[in-house]
Coordinates of C-alpha atoms in Angstrom, one line a residue:
X1 CA -5.1 22.4 -10.3
X2 CA -5.2 21.5 -13.9
X3 CA -6.9 23.3 -16.7
X4 CA -10.0 21.4 -16.2
X5 CA -10.2 22.8 -12.6
X6 CA -9.5 19.2 -11.3
X7 CA -6.6 18.2 -8.9
X8 CA -3.7 16.8 -10.4
X9 CA -1.9 13.6 -9.4
X10 CA 1.7 12.4 -8.7
X11 CA 1.6 8.6 -9.0
X12 CA 4.7 6.9 -7.1
X13 CA 5.8 3.7 -8.7
X14 CA 8.4 2.0 -6.9
X15 CA 9.7 -1.0 -9.2
X16 CA 12.3 -3.7 -8.9
X17 CA 12.5 -6.8 -11.3
X18 CA 9.3 -6.7 -13.2
X19 CA 9.0 -5.5 -16.7
X20 CA 5.9 -6.9 -18.4
X21 CA 3.9 -6.0 -15.2
X22 CA 5.1 -2.6 -15.3
X23 CA 4.4 -2.1 -19.0
X24 CA 0.8 -3.3 -18.2
X25 CA 0.4 -0.6 -15.6
X26 CA 2.0 1.9 -17.8
X27 CA -0.5 1.0 -20.4
X28 CA -3.2 1.5 -18.1
X29 CA -2.1 4.8 -17.1
X30 CA -2.2 6.1 -21.0
X31 CA -5.8 4.9 -21.2
X32 CA -6.9 7.1 -18.2
X33 CA -9.8 9.4 -19.3
X34 CA -8.4 12.0 -17.2
X35 CA -4.6 13.2 -18.1
X36 CA -3.9 15.5 -15.1
X37 CA -1.3 13.3 -13.8
X38 CA 2.7 12.4 -13.7
X39 CA 4.4 9.3 -12.8
X40 CA 7.4 9.2 -10.5
X41 CA 9.0 6.0 -11.3
X42 CA 11.6 4.8 -8.8
X43 CA 13.9 2.4 -10.3
X44 CA 15.4 -0.2 -7.9
X45 CA 17.1 -2.5 -10.5
X46 CA 20.8 -2.8 -10.7
X47 CA 20.6 -2.9 -14.6
X48 CA 19.0 -0.8 -17.4
X49 CA 16.1 -3.4 -18.0
X50 CA 13.6 -0.7 -17.9
X51 CA 14.7 1.6 -20.7
X52 CA 12.9 -0.4 -23.6
X53 CA 10.0 -0.4 -21.3
X54 CA 10.0 3.3 -20.8
X55 CA 10.6 3.8 -24.4
X56 CA 7.4 2.1 -25.4
X57 CA 5.6 4.5 -23.0
X58 CA 7.4 7.7 -24.0
X59 CA 3.9 9.9 -24.3
X60 CA 3.6 9.6 -20.6
X61 CA 4.8 12.3 -18.3
X62 CA 7.4 10.2 -16.4
X63 CA 10.2 11.3 -14.0
X64 CA 12.8 8.3 -13.7
X65 CA 14.3 8.3 -10.0
X66 CA 16.8 5.6 -8.7
X67 CA 17.5 4.0 -5.4
X68 CA 18.7 0.7 -3.9
X69 CA 16.4 -1.8 -2.9
X70 CA 13.8 -1.1 -0.4
X71 CA 10.3 -0.2 -0.8
X72 CA 9.7 2.4 1.9
X73 CA 13.1 3.7 0.9
X74 CA 12.0 4.3 -2.6
X75 CA 8.9 6.0 -1.9
X76 CA 10.7 8.3 0.5
X77 CA 13.0 9.3 -2.5
X78 CA 9.9 10.1 -4.5
X79 CA 8.3 12.1 -1.7
X80 CA 11.2 15.0 -2.4
X81 CA 9.9 15.2 -5.9
X82 CA 6.2 15.9 -5.4
X83 CA 4.2 18.5 -7.3
X84 CA 0.8 17.4 -7.6
X85 CA -2.4 17.9 -5.4
X86 CA -2.9 14.4 -4.9
X87 CA -0.5 11.5 -4.4
X88 CA -1.1 7.7 -5.0
X89 CA 1.1 4.6 -4.7
X90 CA 0.3 2.0 -7.4
X91 CA 2.3 -1.3 -7.2
X92 CA 4.3 -2.1 -10.4
X93 CA 2.1 -5.1 -11.0
X94 CA -1.4 -3.8 -10.6
X95 CA -3.7 -2.2 -13.4
X96 CA -5.8 1.1 -13.1
X97 CA -9.4 1.0 -14.6
X98 CA -9.6 3.5 -17.5
X99 CA -11.6 6.0 -15.3
X100 CA -10.1 5.6 -12.0
X101 CA -8.0 9.0 -11.8
X102 CA -11.0 11.0 -13.2
X103 CA -13.5 9.5 -10.5
X104 CA -11.0 10.3 -7.7
X105 CA -10.3 13.7 -9.0
X106 CA -14.0 14.7 -9.4
X107 CA -15.0 13.2 -6.0
X108 CA -12.0 15.2 -4.0
X109 CA -12.9 18.2 -6.0
X110 CA -16.4 17.9 -5.0
X111 CA -15.6 17.3 -1.3
X112 CA -12.8 19.6 0.0
X113 CA -13.3 18.2 3.5
X114 CA -12.3 14.9 2.5
X115 CA -8.3 14.5 2.8
X116 CA -8.1 11.0 0.8
X117 CA -9.6 8.0 -0.2
X118 CA -9.0 4.2 -0.3
X119 CA -10.4 1.4 -2.8
X120 CA -10.9 -2.1 -2.7
X121 CA -8.5 -4.8 -3.8
X122 CA -9.6 -8.1 -4.9
X123 CA -9.5 -9.7 -1.5
X124 CA -12.6 -11.5 -0.5
X125 CA -12.2 -10.4 3.3
X126 CA -12.5 -6.8 2.6
X127 CA -15.5 -4.8 3.8
X128 CA -18.2 -4.4 1.1
X129 CA -19.6 -1.1 2.6
X130 CA -17.8 2.4 2.7
X131 CA -16.7 3.7 6.0
X132 CA -14.4 6.8 7.3
X133 CA -11.3 5.2 8.3
X134 CA -10.3 4.8 12.1
X135 CA -7.2 3.2 13.6
X136 CA -9.4 0.1 14.3
X137 CA -11.1 -0.2 10.8
X138 CA -8.4 0.4 8.3
X139 CA -6.6 -3.0 8.3
X140 CA -9.0 -4.4 5.5
X141 CA -9.7 -1.1 4.1
X142 CA -6.4 0.0 2.8
X143 CA -3.6 -1.3 0.5
X144 CA -0.8 0.9 -1.0
X145 CA -2.1 0.4 -4.6
X146 CA -5.5 1.7 -3.5
X147 CA -4.4 4.8 -1.6
X148 CA -5.3 8.5 -2.7
X149 CA -4.3 11.3 -0.4
X150 CA -4.2 15.0 -0.7
X151 CA -0.7 16.5 -0.9
X152 CA -1.0 18.1 2.5
X153 CA -1.6 14.9 4.1
X154 CA 1.7 13.6 2.8
X155 CA 3.5 16.6 3.8
X156 CA 2.4 16.3 7.5
X157 CA 2.9 12.6 7.9
X158 CA 6.3 12.7 6.1
X159 CA 8.4 9.6 5.4
X160 CA 7.5 6.1 5.4
X161 CA 9.1 4.0 8.2
X162 CA 11.9 2.2 6.4
X163 CA 11.9 -0.6 8.9
X164 CA 8.6 -1.7 7.2
X165 CA 8.0 -2.7 3.6
X166 CA 9.9 -5.0 1.1
X167 CA 13.5 -5.0 1.3
X168 CA 13.5 -3.4 4.6
X169 CA 15.9 -5.9 5.9
X170 CA 13.7 -6.4 9.0
X171 CA 11.3 -9.3 10.1
X172 CA 8.2 -6.9 9.3
X173 CA 8.5 -6.5 5.4
X174 CA 5.0 -5.3 4.9
X175 CA 2.5 -3.3 6.2
X176 CA 4.3 0.3 5.4
X177 CA 1.2 1.8 4.0
X178 CA -1.0 0.8 7.0
X179 CA 1.5 2.5 9.3
X180 CA 1.5 5.5 7.4
X181 CA -2.3 5.7 7.6
X182 CA -2.4 5.2 11.3
X183 CA -0.1 8.4 11.5
X184 CA -2.7 10.3 9.3
X185 CA -5.6 9.0 11.5
X186 CA -3.7 10.2 14.5
X187 CA -3.1 13.5 13.0
X188 CA -7.1 13.9 12.4
X189 CA -7.2 13.7 8.6
X190 CA -10.4 12.3 7.2
X191 CA -10.0 9.6 4.8
X192 CA -12.9 7.5 3.4
X193 CA -12.8 3.7 2.1
X194 CA -14.9 3.6 -1.1
X195 CA -15.3 0.1 -2.0
X196 CA -16.7 1.1 -5.6
X197 CA -13.1 2.1 -6.4
X198 CA -11.3 -0.9 -7.4
X199 CA -7.7 -1.5 -8.6
X200 CA -6.9 -4.7 -10.5
X201 CA -4.1 -6.9 -9.0
X202 CA -3.4 -10.4 -9.3
X203 CA -4.1 -12.6 -6.0
X204 CA -1.0 -15.0 -6.2
X205 CA -1.7 -18.7 -5.6
X206 CA 1.0 -19.8 -2.9
X207 CA 2.3 -23.1 -2.3
X208 CA 2.1 -24.0 1.7
X209 CA 5.7 -22.9 2.5
X210 CA 5.4 -19.6 0.7
X211 CA 2.0 -19.1 2.6
X212 CA 3.5 -19.7 5.8
X213 CA 6.2 -17.3 5.0
X214 CA 3.7 -14.6 4.0
X215 CA 1.8 -15.2 7.0
X216 CA 4.8 -14.9 9.1
X217 CA 5.8 -11.8 7.5
X218 CA 2.5 -10.1 7.4
X219 CA 1.9 -11.1 11.0
X220 CA 5.1 -9.5 12.1
X221 CA 4.3 -6.3 10.6
X222 CA 0.8 -6.1 12.3
X223 CA 2.6 -6.8 15.5
X224 CA 5.2 -4.1 15.0
X225 CA 2.6 -1.5 14.2
X226 CA 0.4 -2.5 17.1
X227 CA 3.5 -2.0 19.5
X228 CA 4.8 1.1 17.8
X229 CA 1.2 3.0 18.0
X230 CA 0.4 1.6 21.3
X231 CA -2.7 -0.1 20.5
X232 CA -5.1 -1.0 23.5
X233 CA -4.7 -4.7 25.0
X234 CA -8.4 -5.2 23.8
X235 CA -7.0 -4.5 20.1
X236 CA -4.1 -6.6 20.6
X237 CA -5.9 -9.5 21.9
X238 CA -8.5 -9.4 19.0
X239 CA -5.5 -9.3 16.4
X240 CA -4.1 -12.4 18.1
X241 CA -7.6 -14.1 18.3
X242 CA -8.3 -14.0 14.7
X243 CA -5.6 -16.0 13.2
X244 CA -6.1 -18.5 16.2
X245 CA -9.5 -19.0 15.5
X246 CA -8.6 -19.1 11.6
X247 CA -6.4 -22.2 12.4
X248 CA -9.0 -23.8 14.2
X249 CA -11.4 -23.7 11.7
X250 CA -8.9 -24.5 8.8
X251 CA -8.1 -27.6 10.9
X252 CA -11.7 -28.7 11.1
X253 CA -12.1 -28.4 7.6
X254 CA -8.9 -30.6 6.9
X255 CA -7.0 -27.5 5.2
X256 CA -3.5 -28.1 6.7
X257 CA -2.1 -25.5 4.4
X258 CA -4.5 -22.6 5.6
X259 CA -4.2 -23.9 9.1
X260 CA -0.3 -23.5 8.7
X261 CA -0.8 -19.8 7.3
X262 CA -2.9 -18.8 10.3
X263 CA -0.5 -20.2 12.7
X264 CA 2.4 -18.5 11.0
X265 CA 0.4 -15.3 11.2
X266 CA -0.4 -15.8 15.0
X267 CA 3.3 -16.5 15.8
X268 CA 4.4 -13.3 13.6
X269 CA 2.1 -11.2 15.4
X270 CA 3.0 -12.2 18.8
X271 CA 6.9 -12.2 18.4
X272 CA 6.9 -9.0 16.7
X273 CA 4.7 -7.3 19.3
X274 CA 7.0 -8.6 22.2
X275 CA 10.1 -7.6 20.3
X276 CA 9.1 -4.4 18.4
X277 CA 10.6 -1.8 20.9
X278 CA 14.1 -3.6 20.7
X279 CA 14.0 -2.7 16.8
X280 CA 12.4 0.5 17.0
X281 CA 15.1 2.0 19.4
X282 CA 17.8 0.9 16.8

């Protein structure tokens, strides 16, 4: 706890390639109305490009760590350096509203039975109402840069699955935070989705080929998680039916790019679900 009687934060930021975006995030942290946090910056660059950026933000309580590329690997490196009461995982290209950490610290201080919070991204398909997270509803209520967990949740759940996440070298290079929260759900932790907590993050406009690649990657991650955590057949069927329906709707509207995205998502989910056990055993 800090002098204000509020919980302290460790902010785990894995970064690679970006400098301007990282500087914008660090600037937003300098503007926070609550200063009870430190930054664990995991640098995955092979060069020293971050030194000028960090010099500009020298007032922050920041620890710089270094690892080879791999998002889950980078976060796992930081988990060994935690001291705060709360842990968050901001992306290196997101921006925190000025009062975000204060709002979360006050909420969790007032509700000791709540083990964590997730907030809303800019995705239009996200749920507009609050809810306690479950294995079934968390898919559109959590993303890494809007997750805030008590330290004991992280201590219990442990490391991120390094087969997931950007740079993992597997077909499923996303979804690492969803898999992490599934384990938290299975352990009985109580985490709430609060859509009033918003983190700013650009939604990139992708050309059709990149959109299909994203659908295949993210779809594969979902298939892997469904298989790893033994989701029931009804849930698997639902997760396959949604992109199939999306493709049909997009075709009816003449949107071939969106249809291609949904079909790639469907193929990714189905293929990964069939093959995940083979990779899980390696």
